[in-house]
Tab-separated table of N, CA and C in Angstrom:
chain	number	residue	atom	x	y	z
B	1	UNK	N	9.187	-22.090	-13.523
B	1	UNK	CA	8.249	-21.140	-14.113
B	1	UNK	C	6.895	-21.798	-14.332
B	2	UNK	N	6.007	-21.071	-14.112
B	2	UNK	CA	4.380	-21.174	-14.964
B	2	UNK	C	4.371	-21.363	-15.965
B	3	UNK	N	2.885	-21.876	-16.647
B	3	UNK	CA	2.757	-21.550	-17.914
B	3	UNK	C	2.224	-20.372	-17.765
B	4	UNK	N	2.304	-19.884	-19.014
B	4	UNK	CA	1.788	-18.127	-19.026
B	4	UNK	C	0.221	-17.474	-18.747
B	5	UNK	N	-0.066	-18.728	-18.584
B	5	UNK	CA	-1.734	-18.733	-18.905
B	5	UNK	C	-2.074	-18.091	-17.152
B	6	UNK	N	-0.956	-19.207	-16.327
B	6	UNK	CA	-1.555	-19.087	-14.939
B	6	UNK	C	-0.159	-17.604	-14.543
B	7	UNK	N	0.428	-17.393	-15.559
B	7	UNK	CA	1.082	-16.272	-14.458
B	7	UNK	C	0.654	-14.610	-14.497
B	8	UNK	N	-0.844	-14.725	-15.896
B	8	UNK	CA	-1.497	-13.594	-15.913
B	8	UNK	C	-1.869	-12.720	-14.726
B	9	UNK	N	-2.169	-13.576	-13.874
B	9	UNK	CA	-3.058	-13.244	-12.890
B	9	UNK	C	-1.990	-12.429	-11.586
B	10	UNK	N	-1.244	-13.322	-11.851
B	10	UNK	CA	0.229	-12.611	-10.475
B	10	UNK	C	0.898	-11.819	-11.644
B	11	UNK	N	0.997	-11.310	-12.777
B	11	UNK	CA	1.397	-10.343	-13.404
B	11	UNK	C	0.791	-8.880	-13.701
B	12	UNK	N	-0.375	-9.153	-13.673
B	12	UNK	CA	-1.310	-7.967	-13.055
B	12	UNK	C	-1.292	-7.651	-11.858
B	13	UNK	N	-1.104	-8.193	-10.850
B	13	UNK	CA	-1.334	-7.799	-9.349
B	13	UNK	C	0.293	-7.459	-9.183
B	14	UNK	N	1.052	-7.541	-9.839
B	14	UNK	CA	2.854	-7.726	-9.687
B	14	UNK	C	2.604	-6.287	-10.631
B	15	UNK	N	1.625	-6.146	-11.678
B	15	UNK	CA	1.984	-4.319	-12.104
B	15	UNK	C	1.422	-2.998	-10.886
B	16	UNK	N	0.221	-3.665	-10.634
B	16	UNK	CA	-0.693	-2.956	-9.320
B	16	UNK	C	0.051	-2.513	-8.566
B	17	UNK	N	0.820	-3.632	-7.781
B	17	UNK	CA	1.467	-3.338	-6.559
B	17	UNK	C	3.242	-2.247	-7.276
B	18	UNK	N	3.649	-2.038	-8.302
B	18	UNK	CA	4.785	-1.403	-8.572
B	18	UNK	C	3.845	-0.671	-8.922
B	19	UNK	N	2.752	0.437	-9.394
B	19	UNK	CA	2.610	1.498	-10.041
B	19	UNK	C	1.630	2.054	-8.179
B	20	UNK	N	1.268	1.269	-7.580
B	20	UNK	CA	1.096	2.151	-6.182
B	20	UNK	C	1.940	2.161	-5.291
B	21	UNK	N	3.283	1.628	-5.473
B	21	UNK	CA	4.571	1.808	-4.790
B	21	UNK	C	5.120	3.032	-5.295
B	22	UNK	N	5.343	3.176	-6.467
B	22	UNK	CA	6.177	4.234	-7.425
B	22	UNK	C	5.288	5.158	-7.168
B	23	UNK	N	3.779	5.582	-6.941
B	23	UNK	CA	3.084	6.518	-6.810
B	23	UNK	C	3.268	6.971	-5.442
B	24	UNK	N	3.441	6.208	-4.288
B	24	UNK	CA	3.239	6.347	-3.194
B	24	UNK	C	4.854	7.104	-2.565
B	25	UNK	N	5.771	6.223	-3.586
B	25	UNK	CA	6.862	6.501	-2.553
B	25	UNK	C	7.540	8.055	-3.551
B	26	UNK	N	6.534	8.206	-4.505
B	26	UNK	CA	7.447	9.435	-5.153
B	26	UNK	C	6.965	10.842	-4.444
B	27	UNK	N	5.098	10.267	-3.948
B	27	UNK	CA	4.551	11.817	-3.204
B	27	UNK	C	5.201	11.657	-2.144
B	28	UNK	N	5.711	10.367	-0.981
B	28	UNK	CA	6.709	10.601	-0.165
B	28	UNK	C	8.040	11.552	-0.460
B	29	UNK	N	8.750	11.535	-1.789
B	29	UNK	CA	10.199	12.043	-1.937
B	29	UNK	C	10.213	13.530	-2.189
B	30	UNK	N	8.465	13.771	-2.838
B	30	UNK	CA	7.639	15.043	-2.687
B	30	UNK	C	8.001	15.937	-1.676
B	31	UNK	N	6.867	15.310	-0.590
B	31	UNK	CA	6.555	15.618	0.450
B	31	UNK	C	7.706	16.182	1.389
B	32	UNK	N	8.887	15.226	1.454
B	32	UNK	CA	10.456	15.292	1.764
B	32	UNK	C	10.709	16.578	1.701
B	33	UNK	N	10.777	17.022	0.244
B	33	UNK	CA	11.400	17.680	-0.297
B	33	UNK	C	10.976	19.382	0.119
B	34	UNK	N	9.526	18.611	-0.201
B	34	UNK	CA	8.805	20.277	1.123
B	34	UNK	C	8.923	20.649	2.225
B	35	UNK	N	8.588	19.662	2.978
B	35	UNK	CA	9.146	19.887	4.119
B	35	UNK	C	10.470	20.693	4.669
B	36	UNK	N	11.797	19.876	3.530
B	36	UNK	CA	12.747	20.304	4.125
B	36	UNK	C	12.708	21.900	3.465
B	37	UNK	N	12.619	22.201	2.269
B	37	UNK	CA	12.055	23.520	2.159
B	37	UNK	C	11.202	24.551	2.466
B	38	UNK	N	10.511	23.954	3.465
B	38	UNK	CA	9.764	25.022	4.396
B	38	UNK	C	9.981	26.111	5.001
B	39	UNK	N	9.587	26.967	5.145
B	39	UNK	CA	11.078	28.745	6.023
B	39	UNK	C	10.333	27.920	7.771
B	40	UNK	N	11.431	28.244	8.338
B	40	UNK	CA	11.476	28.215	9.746
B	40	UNK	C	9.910	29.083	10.674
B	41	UNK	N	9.592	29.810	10.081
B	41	UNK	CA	8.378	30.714	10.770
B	41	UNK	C	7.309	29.884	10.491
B	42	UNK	N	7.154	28.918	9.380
B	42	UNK	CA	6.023	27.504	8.717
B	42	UNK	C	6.176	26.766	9.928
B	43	UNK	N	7.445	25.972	10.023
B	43	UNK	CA	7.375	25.185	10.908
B	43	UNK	C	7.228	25.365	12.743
B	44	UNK	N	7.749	26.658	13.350
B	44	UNK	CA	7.733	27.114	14.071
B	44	UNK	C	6.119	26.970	14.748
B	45	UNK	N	5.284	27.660	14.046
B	45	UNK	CA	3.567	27.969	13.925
B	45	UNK	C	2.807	26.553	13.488
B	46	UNK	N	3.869	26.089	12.894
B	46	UNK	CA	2.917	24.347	12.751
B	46	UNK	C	3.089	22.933	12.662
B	47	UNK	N	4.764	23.167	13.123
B	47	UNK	CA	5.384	21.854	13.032
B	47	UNK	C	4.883	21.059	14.021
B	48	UNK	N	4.919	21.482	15.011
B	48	UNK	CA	4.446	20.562	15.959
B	48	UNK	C	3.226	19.960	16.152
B	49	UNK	N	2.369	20.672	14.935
B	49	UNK	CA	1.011	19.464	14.854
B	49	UNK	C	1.125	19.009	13.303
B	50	UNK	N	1.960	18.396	12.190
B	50	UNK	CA	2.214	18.043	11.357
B	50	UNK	C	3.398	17.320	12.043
B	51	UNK	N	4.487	17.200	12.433
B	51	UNK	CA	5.851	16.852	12.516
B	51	UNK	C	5.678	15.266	12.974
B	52	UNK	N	4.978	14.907	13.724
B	52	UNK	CA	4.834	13.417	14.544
B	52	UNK	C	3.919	12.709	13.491
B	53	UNK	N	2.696	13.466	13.280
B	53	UNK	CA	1.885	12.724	11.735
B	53	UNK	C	2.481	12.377	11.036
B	54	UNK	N	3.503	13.344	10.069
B	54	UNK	CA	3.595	13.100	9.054
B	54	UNK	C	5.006	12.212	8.895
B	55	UNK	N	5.801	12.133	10.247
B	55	UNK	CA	7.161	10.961	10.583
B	55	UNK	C	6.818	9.771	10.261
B	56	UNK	N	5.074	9.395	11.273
B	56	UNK	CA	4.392	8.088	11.272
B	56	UNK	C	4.370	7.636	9.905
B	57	UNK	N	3.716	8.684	8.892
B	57	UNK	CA	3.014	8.164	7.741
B	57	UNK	C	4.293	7.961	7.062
B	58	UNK	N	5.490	8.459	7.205
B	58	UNK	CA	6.759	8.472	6.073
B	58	UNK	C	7.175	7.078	6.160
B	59	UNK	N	7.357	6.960	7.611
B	59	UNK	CA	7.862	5.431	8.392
B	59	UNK	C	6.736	4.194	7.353
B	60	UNK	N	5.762	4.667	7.980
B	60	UNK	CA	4.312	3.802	7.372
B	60	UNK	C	4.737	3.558	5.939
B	61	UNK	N	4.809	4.346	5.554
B	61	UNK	CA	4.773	4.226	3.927
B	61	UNK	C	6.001	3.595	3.315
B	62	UNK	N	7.312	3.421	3.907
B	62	UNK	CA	8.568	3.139	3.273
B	62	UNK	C	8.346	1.216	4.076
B	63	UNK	N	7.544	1.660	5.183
B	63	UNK	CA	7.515	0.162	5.879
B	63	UNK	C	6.443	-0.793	4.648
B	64	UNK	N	5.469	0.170	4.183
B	64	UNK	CA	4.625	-0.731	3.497
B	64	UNK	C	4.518	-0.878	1.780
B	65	UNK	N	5.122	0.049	1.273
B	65	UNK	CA	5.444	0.256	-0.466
B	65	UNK	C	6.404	-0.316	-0.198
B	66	UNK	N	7.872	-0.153	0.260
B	66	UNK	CA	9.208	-0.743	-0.408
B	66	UNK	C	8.756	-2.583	-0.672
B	67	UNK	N	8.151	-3.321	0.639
B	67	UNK	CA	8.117	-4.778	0.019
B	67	UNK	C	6.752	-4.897	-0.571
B	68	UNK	N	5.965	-3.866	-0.817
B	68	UNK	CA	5.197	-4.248	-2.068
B	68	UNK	C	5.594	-4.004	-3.435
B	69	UNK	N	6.254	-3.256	-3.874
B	69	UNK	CA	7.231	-3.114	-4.744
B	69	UNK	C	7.930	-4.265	-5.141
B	70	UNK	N	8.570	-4.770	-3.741
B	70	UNK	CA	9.375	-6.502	-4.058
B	70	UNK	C	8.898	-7.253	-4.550
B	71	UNK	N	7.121	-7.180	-3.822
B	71	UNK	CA	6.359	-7.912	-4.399
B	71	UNK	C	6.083	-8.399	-5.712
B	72	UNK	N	5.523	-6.862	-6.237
B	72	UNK	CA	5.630	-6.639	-7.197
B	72	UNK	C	6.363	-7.057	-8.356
B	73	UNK	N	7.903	-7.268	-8.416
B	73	UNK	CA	9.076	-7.284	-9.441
B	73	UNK	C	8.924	-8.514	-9.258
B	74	UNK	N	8.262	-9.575	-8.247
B	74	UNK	CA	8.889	-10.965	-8.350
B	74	UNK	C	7.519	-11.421	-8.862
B	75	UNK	N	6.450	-10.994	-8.601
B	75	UNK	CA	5.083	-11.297	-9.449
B	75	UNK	C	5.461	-11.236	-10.998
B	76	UNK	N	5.773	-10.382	-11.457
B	76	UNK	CA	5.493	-9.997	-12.962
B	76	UNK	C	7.085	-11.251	-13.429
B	77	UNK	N	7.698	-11.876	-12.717
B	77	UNK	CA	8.492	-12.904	-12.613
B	77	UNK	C	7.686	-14.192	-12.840
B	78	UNK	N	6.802	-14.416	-11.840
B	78	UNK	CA	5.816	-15.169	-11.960
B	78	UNK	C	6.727	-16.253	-10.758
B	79	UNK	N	7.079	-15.194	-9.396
B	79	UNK	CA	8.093	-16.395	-8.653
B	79	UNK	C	6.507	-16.630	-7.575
B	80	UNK	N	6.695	-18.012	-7.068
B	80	UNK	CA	5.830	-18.459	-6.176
B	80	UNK	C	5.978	-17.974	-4.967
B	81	UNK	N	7.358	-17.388	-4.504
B	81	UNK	CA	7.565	-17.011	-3.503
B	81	UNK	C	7.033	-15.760	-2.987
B	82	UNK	N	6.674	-14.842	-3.906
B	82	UNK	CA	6.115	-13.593	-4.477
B	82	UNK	C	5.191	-13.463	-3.738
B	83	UNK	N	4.455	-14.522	-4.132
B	83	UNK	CA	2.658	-14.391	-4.237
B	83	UNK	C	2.402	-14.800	-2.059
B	84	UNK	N	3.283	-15.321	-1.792
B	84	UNK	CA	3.443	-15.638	-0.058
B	84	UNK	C	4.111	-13.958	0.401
B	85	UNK	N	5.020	-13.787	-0.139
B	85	UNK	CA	5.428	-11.737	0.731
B	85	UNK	C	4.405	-11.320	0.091
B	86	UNK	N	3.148	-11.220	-0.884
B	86	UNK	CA	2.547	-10.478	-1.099
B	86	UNK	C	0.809	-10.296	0.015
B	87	UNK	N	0.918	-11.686	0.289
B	87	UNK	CA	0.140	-12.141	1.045
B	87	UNK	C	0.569	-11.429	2.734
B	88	UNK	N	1.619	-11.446	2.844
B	88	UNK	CA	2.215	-10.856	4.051
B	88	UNK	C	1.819	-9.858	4.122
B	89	UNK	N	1.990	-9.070	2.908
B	89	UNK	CA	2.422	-7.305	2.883
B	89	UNK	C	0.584	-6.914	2.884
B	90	UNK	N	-0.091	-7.710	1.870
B	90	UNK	CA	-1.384	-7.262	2.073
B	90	UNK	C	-2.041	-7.440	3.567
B	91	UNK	N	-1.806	-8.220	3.748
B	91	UNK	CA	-2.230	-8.659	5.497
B	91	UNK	C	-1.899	-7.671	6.631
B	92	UNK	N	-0.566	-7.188	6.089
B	92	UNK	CA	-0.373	-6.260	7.057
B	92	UNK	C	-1.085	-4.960	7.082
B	93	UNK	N	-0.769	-4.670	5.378
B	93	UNK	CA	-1.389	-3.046	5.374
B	93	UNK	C	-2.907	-3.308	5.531
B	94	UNK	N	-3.865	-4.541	5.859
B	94	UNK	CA	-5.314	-4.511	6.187
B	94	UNK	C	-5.328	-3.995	7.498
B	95	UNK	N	-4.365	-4.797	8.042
B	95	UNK	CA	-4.366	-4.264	9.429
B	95	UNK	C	-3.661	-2.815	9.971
B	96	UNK	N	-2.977	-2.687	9.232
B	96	UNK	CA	-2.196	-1.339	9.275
B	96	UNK	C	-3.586	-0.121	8.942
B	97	UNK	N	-4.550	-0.589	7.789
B	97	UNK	CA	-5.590	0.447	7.570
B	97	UNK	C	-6.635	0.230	8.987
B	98	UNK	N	-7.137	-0.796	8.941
B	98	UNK	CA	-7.961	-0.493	10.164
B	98	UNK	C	-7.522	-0.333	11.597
B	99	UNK	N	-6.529	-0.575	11.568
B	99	UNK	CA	-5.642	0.519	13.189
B	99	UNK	C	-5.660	2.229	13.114
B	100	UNK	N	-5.342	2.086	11.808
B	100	UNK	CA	-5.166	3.867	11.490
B	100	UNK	C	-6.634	4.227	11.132
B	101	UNK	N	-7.363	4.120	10.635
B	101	UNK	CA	-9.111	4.501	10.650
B	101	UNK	C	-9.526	4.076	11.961
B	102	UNK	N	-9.103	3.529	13.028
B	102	UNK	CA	-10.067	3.469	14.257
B	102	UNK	C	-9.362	4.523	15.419
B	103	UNK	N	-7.985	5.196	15.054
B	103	UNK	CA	-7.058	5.431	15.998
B	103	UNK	C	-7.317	7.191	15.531
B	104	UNK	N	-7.869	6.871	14.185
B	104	UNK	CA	-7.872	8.976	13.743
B	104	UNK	C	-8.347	9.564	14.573
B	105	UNK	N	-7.977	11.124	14.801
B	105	UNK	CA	-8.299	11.847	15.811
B	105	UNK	C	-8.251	13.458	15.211
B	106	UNK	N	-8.192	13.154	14.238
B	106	UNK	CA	-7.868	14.555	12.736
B	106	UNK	C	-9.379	15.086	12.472
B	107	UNK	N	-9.738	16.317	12.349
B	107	UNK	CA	-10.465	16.685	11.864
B	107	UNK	C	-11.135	16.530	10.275
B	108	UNK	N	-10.406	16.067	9.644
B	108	UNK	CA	-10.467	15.585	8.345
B	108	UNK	C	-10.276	14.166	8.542
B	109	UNK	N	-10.957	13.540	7.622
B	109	UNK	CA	-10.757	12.329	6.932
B	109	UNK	C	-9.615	12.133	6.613
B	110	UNK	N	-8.416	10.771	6.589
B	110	UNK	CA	-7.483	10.518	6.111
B	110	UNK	C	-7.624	10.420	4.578
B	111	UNK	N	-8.451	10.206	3.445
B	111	UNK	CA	-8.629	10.004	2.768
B	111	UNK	C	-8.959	11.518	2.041
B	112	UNK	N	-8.615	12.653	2.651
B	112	UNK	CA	-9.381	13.390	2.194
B	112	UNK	C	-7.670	14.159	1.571
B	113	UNK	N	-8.427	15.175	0.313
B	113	UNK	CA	-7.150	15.187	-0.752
B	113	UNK	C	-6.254	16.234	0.241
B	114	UNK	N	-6.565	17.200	1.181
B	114	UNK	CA	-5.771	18.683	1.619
B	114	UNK	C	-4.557	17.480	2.281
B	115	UNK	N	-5.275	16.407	3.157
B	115	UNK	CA	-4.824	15.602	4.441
B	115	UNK	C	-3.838	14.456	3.192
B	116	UNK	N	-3.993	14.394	2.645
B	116	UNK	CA	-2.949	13.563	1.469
B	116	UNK	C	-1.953	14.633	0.719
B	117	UNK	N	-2.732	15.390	0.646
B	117	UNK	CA	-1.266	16.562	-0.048
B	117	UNK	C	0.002	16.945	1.356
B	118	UNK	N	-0.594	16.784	2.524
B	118	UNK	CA	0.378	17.841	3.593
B	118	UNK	C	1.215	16.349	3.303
B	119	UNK	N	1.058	15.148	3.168
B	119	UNK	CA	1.446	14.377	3.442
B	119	UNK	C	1.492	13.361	4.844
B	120	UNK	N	0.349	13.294	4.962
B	120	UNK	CA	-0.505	12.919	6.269
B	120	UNK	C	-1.386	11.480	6.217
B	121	UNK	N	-1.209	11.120	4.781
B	121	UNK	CA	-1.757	9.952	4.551
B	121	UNK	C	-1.246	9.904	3.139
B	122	UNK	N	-0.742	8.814	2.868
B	122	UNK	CA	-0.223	8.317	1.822
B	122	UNK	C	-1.219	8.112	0.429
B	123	UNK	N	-0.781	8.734	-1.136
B	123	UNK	CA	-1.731	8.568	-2.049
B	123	UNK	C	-1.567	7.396	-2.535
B	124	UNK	N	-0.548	6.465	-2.240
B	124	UNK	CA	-0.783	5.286	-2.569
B	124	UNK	C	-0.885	4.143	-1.618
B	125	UNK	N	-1.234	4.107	-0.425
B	125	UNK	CA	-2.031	3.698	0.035
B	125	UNK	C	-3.530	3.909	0.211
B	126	UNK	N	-3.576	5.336	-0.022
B	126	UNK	CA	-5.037	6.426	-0.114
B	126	UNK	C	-5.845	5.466	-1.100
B	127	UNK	N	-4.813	5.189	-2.575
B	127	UNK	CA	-5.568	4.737	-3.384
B	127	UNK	C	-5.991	2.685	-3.560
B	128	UNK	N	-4.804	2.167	-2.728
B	128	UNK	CA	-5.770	1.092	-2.003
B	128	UNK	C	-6.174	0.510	-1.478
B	129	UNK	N	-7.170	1.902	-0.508
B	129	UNK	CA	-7.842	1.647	0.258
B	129	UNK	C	-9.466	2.216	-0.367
B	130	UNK	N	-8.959	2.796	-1.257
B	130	UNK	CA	-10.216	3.229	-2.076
B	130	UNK	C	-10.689	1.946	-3.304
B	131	UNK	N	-9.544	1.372	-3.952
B	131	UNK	CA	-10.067	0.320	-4.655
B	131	UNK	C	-9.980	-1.193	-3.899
B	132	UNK	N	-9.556	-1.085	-2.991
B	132	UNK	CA	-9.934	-2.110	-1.538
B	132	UNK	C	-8.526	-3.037	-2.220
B	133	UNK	N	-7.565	-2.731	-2.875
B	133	UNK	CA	-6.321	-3.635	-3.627
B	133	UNK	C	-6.275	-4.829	-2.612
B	134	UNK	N	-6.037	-4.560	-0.986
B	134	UNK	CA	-4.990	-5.950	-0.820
B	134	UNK	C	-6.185	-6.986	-0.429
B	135	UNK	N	-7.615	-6.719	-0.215
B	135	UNK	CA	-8.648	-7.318	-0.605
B	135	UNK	C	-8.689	-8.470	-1.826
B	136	UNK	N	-8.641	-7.416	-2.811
B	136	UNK	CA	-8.728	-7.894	-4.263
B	136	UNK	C	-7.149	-8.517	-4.579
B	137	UNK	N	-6.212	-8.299	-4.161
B	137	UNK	CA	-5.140	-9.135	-4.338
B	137	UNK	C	-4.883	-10.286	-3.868
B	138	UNK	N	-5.534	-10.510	-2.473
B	138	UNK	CA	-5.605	-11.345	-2.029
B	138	UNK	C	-6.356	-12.848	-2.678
B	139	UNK	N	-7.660	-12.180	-3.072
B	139	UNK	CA	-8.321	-13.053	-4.129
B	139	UNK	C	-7.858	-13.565	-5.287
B	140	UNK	N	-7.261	-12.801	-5.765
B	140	UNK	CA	-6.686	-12.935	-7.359
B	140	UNK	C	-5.270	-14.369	-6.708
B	141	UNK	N	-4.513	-13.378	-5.748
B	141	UNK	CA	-3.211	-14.507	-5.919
B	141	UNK	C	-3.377	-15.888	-5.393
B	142	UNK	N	-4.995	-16.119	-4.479
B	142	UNK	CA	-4.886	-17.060	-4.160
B	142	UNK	C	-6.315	-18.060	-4.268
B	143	UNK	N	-6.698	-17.478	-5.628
B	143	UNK	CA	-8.213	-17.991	-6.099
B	143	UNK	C	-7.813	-19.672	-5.928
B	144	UNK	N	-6.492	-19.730	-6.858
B	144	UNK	CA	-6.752	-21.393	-7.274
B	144	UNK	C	-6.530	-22.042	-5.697
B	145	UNK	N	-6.000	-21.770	-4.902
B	145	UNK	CA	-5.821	-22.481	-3.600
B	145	UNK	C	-7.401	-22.407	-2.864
B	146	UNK	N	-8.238	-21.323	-2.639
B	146	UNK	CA	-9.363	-21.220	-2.425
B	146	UNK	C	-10.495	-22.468	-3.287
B	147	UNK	N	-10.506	-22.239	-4.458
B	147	UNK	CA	-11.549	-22.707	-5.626
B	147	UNK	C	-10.774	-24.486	-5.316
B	148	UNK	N	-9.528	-25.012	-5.021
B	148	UNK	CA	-9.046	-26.278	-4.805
B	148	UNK	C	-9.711	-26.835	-3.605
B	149	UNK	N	-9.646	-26.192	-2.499
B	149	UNK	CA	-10.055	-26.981	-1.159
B	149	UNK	C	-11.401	-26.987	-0.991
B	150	UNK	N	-12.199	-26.211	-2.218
B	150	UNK	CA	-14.284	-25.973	-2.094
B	150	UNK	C	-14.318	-27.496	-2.730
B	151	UNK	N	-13.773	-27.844	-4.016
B	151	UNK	CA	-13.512	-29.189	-4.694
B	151	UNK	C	-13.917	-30.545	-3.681
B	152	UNK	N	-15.010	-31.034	-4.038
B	152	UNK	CA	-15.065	-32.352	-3.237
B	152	UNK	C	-13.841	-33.401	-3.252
B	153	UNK	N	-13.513	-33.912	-2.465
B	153	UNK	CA	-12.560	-35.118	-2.785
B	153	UNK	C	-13.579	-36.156	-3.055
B	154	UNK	N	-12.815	-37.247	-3.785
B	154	UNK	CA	-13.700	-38.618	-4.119
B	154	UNK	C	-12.574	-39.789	-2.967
């Protein structure tokens, strides 16, 4: 274990990453749930331009909340191992966002609220990509390794 002083920092980013997992994967169980309740004449008239979107984003989203979530539970742990899958998971979803913003082909913005309600873009990824999270997580979990190697040696 840490002292508590240094595990502030991966205990905040370890709450971040569980309250935009739990946000993300509950408008997923949402979304589910509509879908499968939809009448047949909905889907008939519009499944087939929602049905492949919104598979991607379900896939997307269980591929990229469930191990930030992991992340998450082992941060607020204060495990070292944590702060390396978190580094993974942010790395990926950077790249996961700028594949999907260069690849859109939607008349709307992914970011935009109608295109987040059908369930077409995830609100918790929606939301960080709006506060730029795996940016800022990235910084936070790995300031002291950064701020160590600027350090002159003698």
């Amino acid at each position: 274990m840490f002292r508590s002083k240094s595990c502030l920092p991966m205990r905040i980013v370890g709450i971040a990453n569980l309250l935009f997992a739990i946000i993300g994967l509950a408008q997923l169980l949402l979304n589910i749930i509509g879908y499968v309740r939809l009448p047949v004449s909905f889907l008939d008239q519009y499944g087939s331009f929602t049905r492949g979107r919104f598979n991607f984003m379900a896939i997307a989203t269980i591929v990229l909340l469930v191990p930030l979530a992991c992340a998450g539970v082992g941060l607020l742990r204060c495990k070292r191992n944590s702060v390396v899958l978190s580094n993974i998971v942010f790395g990926v979803e950077l790249l996961f966002f700028v594949g999907l913003f260069l690849t859109w082909n939607f008349a709307l913005g992914p970011l935009s609220p109608s295109v987040i309600s059908l369930g077409l873009f995830n609100i918790g990824l929606a939301l960080q990509v709006v506060t730029i999270f795996p940016i800022v997580g990235l910084l936070v979990l790995n300031k002291e390794f950064l701020w160590r190697s600027r350090e002159p040696t003698e």
